[in-house]
XYZ file of C-alpha atoms in Angstrom:
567
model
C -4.583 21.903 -25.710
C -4.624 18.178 -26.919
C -6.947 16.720 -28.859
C -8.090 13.747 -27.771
C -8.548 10.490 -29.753
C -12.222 8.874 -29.172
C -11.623 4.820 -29.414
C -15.033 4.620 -30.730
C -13.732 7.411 -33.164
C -16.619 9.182 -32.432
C -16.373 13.426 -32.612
C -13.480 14.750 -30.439
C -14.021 16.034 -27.197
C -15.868 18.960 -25.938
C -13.114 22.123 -25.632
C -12.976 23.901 -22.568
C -15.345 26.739 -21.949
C -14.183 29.880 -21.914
C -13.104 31.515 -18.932
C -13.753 34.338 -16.478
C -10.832 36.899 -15.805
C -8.647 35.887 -12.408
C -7.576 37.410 -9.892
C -4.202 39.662 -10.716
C -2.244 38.055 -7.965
C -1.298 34.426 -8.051
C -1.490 31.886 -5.542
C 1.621 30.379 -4.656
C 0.450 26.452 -4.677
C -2.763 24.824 -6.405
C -2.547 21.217 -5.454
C -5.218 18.974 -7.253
C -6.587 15.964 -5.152
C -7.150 15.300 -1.802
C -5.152 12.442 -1.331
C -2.242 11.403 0.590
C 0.337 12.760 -1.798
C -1.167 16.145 -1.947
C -1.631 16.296 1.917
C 1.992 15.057 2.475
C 3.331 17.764 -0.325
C 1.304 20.578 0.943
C 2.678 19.761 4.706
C 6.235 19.711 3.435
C 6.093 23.094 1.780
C 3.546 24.961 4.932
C 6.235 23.533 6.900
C 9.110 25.024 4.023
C 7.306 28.017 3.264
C 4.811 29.379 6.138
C 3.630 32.256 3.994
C 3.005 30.980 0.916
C -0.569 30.507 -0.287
C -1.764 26.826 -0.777
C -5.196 25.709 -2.491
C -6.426 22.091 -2.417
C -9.030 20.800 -4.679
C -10.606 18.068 -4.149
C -13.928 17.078 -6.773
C -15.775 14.794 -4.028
C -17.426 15.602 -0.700
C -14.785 14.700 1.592
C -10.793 14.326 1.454
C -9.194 10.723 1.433
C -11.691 9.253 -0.151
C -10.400 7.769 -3.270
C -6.994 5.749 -3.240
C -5.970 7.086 0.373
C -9.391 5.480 1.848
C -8.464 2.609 3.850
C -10.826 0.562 2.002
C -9.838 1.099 -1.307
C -6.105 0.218 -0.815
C -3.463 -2.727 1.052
C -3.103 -0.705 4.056
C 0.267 -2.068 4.334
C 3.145 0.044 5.272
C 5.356 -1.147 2.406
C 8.579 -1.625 3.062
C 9.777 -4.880 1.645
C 9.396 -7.327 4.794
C 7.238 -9.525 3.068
C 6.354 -8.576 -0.744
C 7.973 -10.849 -2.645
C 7.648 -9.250 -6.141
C 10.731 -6.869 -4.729
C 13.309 -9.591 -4.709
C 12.729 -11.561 -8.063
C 15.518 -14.482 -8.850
C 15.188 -18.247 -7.900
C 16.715 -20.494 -5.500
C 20.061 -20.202 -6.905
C 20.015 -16.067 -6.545
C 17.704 -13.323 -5.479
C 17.808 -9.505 -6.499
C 17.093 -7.755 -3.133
C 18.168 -4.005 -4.646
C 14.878 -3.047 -4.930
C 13.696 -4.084 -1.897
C 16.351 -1.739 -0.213
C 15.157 1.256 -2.334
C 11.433 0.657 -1.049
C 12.602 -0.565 2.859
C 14.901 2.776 2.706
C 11.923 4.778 1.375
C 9.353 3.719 3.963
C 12.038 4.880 6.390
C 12.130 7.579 5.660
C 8.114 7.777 5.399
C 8.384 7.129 9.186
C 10.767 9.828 9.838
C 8.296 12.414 7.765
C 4.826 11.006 10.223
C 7.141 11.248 13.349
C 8.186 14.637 12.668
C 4.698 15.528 11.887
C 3.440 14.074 15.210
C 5.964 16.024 17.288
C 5.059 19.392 15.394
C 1.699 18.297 16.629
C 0.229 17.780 12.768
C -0.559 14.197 12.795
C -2.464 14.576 16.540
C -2.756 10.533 17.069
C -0.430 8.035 15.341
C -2.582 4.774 17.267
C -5.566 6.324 14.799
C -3.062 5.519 11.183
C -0.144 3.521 12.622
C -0.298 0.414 14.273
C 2.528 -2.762 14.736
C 1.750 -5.512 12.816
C 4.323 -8.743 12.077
C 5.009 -9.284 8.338
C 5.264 -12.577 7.017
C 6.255 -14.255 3.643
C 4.511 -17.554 3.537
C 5.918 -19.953 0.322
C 4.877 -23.594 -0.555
C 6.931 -25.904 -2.602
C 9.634 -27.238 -3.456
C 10.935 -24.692 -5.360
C 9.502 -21.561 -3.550
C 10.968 -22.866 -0.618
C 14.206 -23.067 -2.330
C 13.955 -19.146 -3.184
C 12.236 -18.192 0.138
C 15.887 -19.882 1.924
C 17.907 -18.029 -0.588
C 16.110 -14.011 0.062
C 16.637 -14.591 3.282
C 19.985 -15.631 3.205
C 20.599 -12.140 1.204
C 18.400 -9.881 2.887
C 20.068 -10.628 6.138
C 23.406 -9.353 5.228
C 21.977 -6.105 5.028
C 21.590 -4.249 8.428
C 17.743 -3.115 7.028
C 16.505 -6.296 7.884
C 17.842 -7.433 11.176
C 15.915 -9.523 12.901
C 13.807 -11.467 10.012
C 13.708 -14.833 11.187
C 12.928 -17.293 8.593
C 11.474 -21.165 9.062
C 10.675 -24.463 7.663
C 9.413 -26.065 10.780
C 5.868 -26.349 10.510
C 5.454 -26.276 13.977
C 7.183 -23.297 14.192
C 5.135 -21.324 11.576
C 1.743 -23.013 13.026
C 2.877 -21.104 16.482
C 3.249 -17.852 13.779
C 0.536 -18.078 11.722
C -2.232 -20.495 13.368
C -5.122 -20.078 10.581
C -3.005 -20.199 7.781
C -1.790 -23.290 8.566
C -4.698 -25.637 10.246
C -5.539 -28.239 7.519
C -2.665 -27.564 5.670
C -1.030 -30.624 3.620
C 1.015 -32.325 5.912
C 3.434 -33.397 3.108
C 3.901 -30.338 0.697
C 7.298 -28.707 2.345
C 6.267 -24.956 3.708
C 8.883 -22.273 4.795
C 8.129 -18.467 6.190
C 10.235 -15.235 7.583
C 8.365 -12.880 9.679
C 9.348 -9.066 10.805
C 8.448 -8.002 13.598
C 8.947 -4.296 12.717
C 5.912 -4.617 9.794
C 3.214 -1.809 10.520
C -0.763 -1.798 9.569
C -1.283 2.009 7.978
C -4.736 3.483 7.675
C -3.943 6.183 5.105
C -6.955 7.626 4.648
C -6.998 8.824 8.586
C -3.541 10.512 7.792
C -4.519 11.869 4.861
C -7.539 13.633 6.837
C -5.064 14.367 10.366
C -2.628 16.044 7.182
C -5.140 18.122 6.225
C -7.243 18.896 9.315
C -3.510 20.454 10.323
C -2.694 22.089 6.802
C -6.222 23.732 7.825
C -4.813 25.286 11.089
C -3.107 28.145 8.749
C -4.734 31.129 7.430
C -2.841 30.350 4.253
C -4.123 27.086 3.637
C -7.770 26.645 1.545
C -10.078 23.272 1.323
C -12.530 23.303 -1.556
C -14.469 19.793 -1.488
C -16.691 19.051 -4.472
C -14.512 21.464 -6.628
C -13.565 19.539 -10.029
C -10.512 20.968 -11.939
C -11.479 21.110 -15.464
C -9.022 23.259 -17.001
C -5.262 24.077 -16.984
C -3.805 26.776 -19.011
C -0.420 28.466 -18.578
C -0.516 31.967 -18.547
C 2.227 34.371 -20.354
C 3.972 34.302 -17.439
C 4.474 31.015 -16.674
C 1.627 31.174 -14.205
C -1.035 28.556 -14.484
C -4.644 29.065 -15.319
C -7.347 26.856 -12.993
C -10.231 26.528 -13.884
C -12.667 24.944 -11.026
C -15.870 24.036 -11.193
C -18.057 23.705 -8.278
C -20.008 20.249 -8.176
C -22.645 21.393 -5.932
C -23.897 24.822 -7.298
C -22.449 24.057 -11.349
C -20.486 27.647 -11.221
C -17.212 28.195 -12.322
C -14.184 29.852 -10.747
C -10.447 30.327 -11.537
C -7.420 30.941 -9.782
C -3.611 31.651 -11.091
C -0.855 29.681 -9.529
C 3.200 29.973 -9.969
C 2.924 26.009 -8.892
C 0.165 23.110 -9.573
C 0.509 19.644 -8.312
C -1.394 17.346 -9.596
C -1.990 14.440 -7.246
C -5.218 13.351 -8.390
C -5.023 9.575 -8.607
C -5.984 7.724 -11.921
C -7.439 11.348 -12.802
C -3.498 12.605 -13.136
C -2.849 11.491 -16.117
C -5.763 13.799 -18.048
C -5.090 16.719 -16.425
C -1.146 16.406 -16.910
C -2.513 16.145 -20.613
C -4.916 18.996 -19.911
C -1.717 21.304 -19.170
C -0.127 20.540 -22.986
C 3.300 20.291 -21.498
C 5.568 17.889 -24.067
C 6.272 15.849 -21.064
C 2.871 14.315 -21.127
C 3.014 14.071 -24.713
C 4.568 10.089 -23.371
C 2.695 8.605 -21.502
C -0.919 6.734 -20.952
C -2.780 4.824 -18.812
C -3.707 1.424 -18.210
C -6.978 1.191 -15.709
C -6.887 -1.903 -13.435
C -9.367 -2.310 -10.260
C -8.724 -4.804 -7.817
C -11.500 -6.686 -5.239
C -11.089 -8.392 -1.738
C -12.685 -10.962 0.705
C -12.975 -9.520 3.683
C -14.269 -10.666 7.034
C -14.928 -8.605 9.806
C -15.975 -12.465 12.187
C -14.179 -11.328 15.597
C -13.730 -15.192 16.249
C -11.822 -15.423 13.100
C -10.094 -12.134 12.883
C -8.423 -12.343 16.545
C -6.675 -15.483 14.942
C -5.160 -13.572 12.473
C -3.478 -10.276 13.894
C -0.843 -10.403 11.160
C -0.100 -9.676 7.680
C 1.525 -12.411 5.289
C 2.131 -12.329 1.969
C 2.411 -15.218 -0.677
C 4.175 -15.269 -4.150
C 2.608 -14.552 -7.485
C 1.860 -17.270 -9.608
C 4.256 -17.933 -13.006
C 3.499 -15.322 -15.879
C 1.475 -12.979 -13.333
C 2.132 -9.629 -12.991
C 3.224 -7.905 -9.417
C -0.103 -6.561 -8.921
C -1.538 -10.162 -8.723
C 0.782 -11.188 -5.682
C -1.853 -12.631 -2.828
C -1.899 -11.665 0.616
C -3.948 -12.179 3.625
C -4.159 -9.045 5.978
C -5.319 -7.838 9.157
C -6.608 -4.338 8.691
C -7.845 -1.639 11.361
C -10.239 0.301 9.122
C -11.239 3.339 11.282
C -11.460 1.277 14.325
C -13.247 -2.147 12.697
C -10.652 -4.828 12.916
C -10.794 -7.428 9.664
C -9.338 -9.637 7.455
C -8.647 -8.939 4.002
C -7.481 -11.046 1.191
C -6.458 -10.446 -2.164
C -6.273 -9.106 -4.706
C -9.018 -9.924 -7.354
C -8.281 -7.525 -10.546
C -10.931 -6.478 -12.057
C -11.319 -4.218 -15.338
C -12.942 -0.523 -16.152
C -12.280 2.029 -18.268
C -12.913 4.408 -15.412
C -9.934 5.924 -14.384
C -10.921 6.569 -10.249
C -13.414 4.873 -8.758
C -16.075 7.455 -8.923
C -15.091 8.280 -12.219
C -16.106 8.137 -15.949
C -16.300 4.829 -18.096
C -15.053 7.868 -20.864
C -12.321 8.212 -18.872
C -9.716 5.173 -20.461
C -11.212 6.725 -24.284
C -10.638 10.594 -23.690
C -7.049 9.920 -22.363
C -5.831 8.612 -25.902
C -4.060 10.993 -27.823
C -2.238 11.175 -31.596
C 0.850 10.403 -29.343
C -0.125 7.401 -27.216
C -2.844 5.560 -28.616
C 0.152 3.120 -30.573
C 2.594 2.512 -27.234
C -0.909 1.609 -25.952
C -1.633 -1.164 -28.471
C 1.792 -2.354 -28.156
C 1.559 -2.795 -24.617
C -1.953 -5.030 -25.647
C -0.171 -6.696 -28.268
C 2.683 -8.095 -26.662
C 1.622 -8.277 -23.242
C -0.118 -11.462 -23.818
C 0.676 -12.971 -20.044
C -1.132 -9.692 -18.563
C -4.074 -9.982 -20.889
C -4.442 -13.594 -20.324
C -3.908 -12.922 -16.441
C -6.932 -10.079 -16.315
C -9.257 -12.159 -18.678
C -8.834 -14.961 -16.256
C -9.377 -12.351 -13.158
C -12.520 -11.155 -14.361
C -14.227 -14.375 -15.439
C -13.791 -15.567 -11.520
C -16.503 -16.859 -9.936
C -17.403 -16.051 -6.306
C -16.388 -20.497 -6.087
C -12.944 -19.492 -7.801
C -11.850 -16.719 -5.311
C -12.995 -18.893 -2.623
C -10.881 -21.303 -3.649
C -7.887 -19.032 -3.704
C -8.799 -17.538 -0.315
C -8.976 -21.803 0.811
C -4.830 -21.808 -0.591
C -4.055 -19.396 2.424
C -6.718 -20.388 4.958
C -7.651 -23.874 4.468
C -10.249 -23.850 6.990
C -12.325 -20.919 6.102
C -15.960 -20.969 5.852
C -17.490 -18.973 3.177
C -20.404 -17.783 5.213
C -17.570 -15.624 7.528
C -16.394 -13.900 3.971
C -17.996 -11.005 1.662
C -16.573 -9.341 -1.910
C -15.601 -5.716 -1.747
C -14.530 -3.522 -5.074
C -11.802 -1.512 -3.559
C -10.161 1.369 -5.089
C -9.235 2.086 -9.456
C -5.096 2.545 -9.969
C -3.900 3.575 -13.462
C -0.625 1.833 -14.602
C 1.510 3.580 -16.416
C 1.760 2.978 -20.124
C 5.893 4.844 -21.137
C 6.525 5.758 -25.066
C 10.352 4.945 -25.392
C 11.679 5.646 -28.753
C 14.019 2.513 -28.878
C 11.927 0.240 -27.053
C 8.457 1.129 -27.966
C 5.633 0.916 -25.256
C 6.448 -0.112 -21.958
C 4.059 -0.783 -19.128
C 5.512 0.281 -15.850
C 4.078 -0.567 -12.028
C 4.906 1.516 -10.152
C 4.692 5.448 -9.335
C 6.635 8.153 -11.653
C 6.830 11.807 -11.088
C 6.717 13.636 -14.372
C 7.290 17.594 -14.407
C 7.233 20.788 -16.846
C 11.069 21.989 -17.987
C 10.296 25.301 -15.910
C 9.028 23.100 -12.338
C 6.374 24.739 -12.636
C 3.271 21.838 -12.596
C 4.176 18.406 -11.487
C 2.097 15.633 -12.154
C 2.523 11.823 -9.925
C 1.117 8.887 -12.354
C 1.451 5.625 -11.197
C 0.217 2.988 -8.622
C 1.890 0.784 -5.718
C 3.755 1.030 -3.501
C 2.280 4.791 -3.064
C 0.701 5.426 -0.240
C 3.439 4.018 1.622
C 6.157 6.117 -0.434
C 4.187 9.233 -0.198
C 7.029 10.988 1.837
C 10.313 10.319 -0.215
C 8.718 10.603 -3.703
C 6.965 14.342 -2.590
C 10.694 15.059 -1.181
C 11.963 13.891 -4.350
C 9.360 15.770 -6.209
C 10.508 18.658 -4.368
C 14.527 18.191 -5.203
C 12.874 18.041 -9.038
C 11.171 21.132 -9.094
C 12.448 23.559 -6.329
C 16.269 22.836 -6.618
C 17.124 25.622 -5.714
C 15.367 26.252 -2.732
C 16.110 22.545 -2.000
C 20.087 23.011 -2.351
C 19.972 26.938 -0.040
C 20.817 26.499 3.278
C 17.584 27.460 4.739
C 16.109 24.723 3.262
C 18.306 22.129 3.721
C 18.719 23.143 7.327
C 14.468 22.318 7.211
C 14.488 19.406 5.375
C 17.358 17.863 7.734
C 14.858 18.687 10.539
C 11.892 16.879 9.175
C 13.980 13.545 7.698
C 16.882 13.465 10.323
C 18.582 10.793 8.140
C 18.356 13.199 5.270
C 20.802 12.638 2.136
C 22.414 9.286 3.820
C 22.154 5.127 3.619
C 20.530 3.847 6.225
C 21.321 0.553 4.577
C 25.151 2.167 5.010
C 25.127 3.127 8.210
C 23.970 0.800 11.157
C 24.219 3.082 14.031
C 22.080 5.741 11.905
C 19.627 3.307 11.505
C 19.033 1.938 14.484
C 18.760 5.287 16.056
C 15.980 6.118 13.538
C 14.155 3.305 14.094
C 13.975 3.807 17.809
C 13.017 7.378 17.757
C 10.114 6.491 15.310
C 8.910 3.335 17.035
C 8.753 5.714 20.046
C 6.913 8.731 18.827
C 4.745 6.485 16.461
C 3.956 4.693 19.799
C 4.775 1.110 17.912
C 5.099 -2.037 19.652
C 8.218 -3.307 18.296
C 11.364 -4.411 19.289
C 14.499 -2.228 18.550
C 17.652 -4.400 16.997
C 17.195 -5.895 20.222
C 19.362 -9.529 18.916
C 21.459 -7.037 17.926
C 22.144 -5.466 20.948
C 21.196 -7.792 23.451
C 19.685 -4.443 25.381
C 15.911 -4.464 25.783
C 14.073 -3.160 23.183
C 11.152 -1.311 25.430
C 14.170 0.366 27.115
C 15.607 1.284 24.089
C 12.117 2.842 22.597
C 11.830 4.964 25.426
C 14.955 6.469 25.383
C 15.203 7.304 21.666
C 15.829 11.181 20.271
C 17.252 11.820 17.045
C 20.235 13.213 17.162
C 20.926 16.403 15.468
C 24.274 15.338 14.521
C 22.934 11.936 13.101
C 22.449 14.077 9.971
C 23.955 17.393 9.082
C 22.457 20.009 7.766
C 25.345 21.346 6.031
C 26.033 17.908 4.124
C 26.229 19.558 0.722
C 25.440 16.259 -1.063
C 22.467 15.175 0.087
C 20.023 16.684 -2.694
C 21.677 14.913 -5.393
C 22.374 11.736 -3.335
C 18.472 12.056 -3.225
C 17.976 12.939 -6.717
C 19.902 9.825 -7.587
C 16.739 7.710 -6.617
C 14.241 9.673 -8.855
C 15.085 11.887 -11.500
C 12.435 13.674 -13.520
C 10.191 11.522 -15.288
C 11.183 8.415 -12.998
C 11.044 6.925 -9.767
C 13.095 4.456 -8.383
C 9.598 2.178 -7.668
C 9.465 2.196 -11.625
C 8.973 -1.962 -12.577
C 9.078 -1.966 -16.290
C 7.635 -4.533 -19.176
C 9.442 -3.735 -22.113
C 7.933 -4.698 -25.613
């Protein structure tokens, strides 16, 4: 077990109890957290696996009610339409490779929730899924100048067919009416929209995931059950120790696999398991804070999402956007973000939390990352010393016209960046997500922040090419997997046809209100949503390379959403 440094270099911390005798026989899955990446994993392996035996923990009342809760997070379905801080370059040239990766990645993310609503799991995609245009929305000479040039390169690649792109103000006042009503008549404006962008309520997923996980006598919910110790057993089993929040007692269970999908909570419990793979890593809390408005007369004005560009020297986190959102039914505006600083790790965590994560082996990458990261610390000084006139006057730089009355502050949900010990390169501070797993595959751990949610699907897939390859690589399996991600092991962004079938059959079962390729085809798009089926020979099941085409995009210990800072 670690022990943990104290920044206050106070006594170290408590050691773990010791522990009742379990059970002889151990379960086959413990997942930890009862958010979306634990609902997605847990409905990929019932779905793998029928018999095996799958715990979830979760330490508060109710599931989704950290990150997943669709008022603690973007709600965006990110795939690249409109976030900005994908394609970085200039007006002279624009990287758009990791844009694919995340565009490919949410499609397959709709492939995994249509699959899931024709094996009746997800029981109403209207309730999680809804069509909503994405916009990018630049001002400026020079933003303009880059805005012309992404588009010009995302539109050779058949992923974004379609995205229209303007500097006609007239033209963007027809697309985006509030945003641009008292605008400056003579600062030069430009915009591309997507049709195809989506609104995702994650938390309702999270809970449809679960409330069909639940319809299997192998599958076990304990709510207000905190994990609070992992030991590995001789073996190779794992040791849980639980502790119910509600009645204080303690239980354990033994598991031949733990995933550990607990948010910003993760990273202690990875540490908690004394695997040397979490002997590199640490975390960096950040919380974020929105204006929202839930004014009907204002809202219906607004039934898009459009994203701006982050100012120079800020960090992706910081890029602004201005978003409708259908939170459980309540339609409302959002706009953001606002970081904001804690040493709590979740939400309804501990302000210990930041302090008992520093070990012998992290605390220096951590400084480092302070040190040298002078742009980030100046940007998150400057976030938190905002007045309530400041982010008004940010929210005024998207909608010029808004009245302050219409607009409240909510503190939405606590992320953990990741902070990477690389021997050559010393600490590095990484946005993004990153799976990190024992030698063995026997516990995985996901640390890491945006784009998440949205990426739940591909990175659990690749989590399961990381620690069941060879169960991934039979042909049982594969023939499975192939079934729930038709495009499975392939391109899209290298193969049209493939794509364009996907997207049809998903628009269709997802019941979303988008056209189809339809300048593509110049065959109407309703027509072609109706008539959409995957194909079983779209992707075959015996295509020997798709795990490690797959594996390609995250190995262990990294995920292909991985933006680094190095020092």
């Amino acid at each position: 077990m670690h022990k943990h440094l104290s920044l206050l270099l106070c006594t170290p911390l408590l050691a773990m109890a010791a522990m009742p005798i379990a059970a002889d026989e151990p379960v086959d899955v413990v997942l930890i957290g009862g958010g979306i990446m634990s609902a997605t994993l847990g409905t990929y392996l019932q779905e793998l696996e029928p018999d095996w035996d799958i715990h979830l923990y979760e330490r508060l009342g109710q599931v989704a009610e950290e990150s997943s809760n669709a008022w603690n997070n973007a709600g965006s379905g990110h795939s690249a339409f409109m976030e900005m801080n994908y394609t970085p370059g200039d007006g002279n040239h624009v990287e758009i490779e990791r844009a694919v990766k995340v565009t490919e990645q949410f499609e397959i993310s709709r492939q995994f929730w249509a699959h899931q609503v024709d094996q009746g799991i997800l029981s109403d995609p209207k309730a999680f899924i809804n069509s909503v245009p994405h916009y990018a929305l630049v001002w400026g000479e020079d933003d303009v100048a880059f805005l012309r040039e992404r588009y010009a390169r995302m539109t050779e690649n058949p992923l974004y067919e379609g995205m229209e792109y303007s500097e006609d103000r007239e033209e963007i006042a027809e697309w985006m009416p509030l945003v641009m009503a008292g605008r400056d008549e003579n600062e030069p404006v430009a915009a591309t929209r997507m049709q195809i962008g989506t609104e995702v309520n994650y938390g309702a997923q999270t809970r449809q995931l679960i409330e069909g996980l639940g319809a299997s006598d192998n599958f076990t919910l304990s709510v207000n059950s905190e994990v609070r110790g992992l030991e590995r057993n001789d073996d190779d089993t794992w040791h849980v120790t639980v502790k119910n929040l509600e009645s204080g007692d303690e239980t354990t269970v033994d598991a031949r696999f733990v995933f550990i999908g607990a948010g910003g909570a993760a990273l202690p419990l990875l540490q908690e398991s004394g695997i040397p793979e979490a002997d590199a890593y640490a975390g960096f809390p950040v919380g974020g804070q929105f204006l929202y408005t839930t004014n009907p007369e204002v809202v219906a004005q607004h039934p898009i999402k459009v994203y701006g560009k982050a100012g120079e020297g800020s960090p992706p986190m910081s890029v602004p956007h201005l978003d409708f959102r259908n939170l459980d039914g309540e339609p409302a505006l959002f706009f953001g973000p606002f970081a904001t600083f804690s040493s709590k790790f979740l939400k309804e965590g501990s302000w210990t939390d930041l302090f008992g994560s520093m070990t012998f082996n992290n605390v220096w990458p951590t400084a480092q990352v302070g040190m040298h990261n002078f742009n980030l610390v100046r940007y998150l000084v400057g976030q938190v010393m905002m007045s309530e006139e400041d982010r008004f006057e940010a929210l005024q730089g998207f909608y010029p016209e808004a009245n302050s009355d219409d607009w409240k502050l909510w503190t939405a949900g606590q992320r953990v960046q990741i902070i990477k010990k690389d021997p050559e390169r010393g600490g590095l501070l990484q946005f993004g997500t990153e799976v990190v797993s024992s030698e063995d595959g026997s516990i995985a751990a996901l640390l890491g922040a945006s784009p998440g949610a949205s990426t739940a699907a591909p990175i659990m897939l690749h989590l399961l090419e990381n620690v069941f390859t060879e169960r991934v690589q039979s042909d049982a399996w594969q023939e499975k997997l192939t079934q729930i991600i038709p495009s499975y092991g392939q391109r899209l962004s290298e193969n049209p046809e493939l794509l364009r079938e996907m997207r049809a059959y998903t628009a269709k079962t997802l019941k979303l209100n988008e056209p189809v390729n339809a300048a593509e085809t110049g065959t109407d798009a309703q027509t072609e949503v109706e008539n959409a089926q995957p194909e079983s020979e779209a992707a075959d099941a015996g295509d020997e390379s798709s795990a490690d085409e797959n594996a390609d995009t995250q190995s262990e210990g990294q995920d292909a959403e991985t933006e680094e800072v190095a020092l």
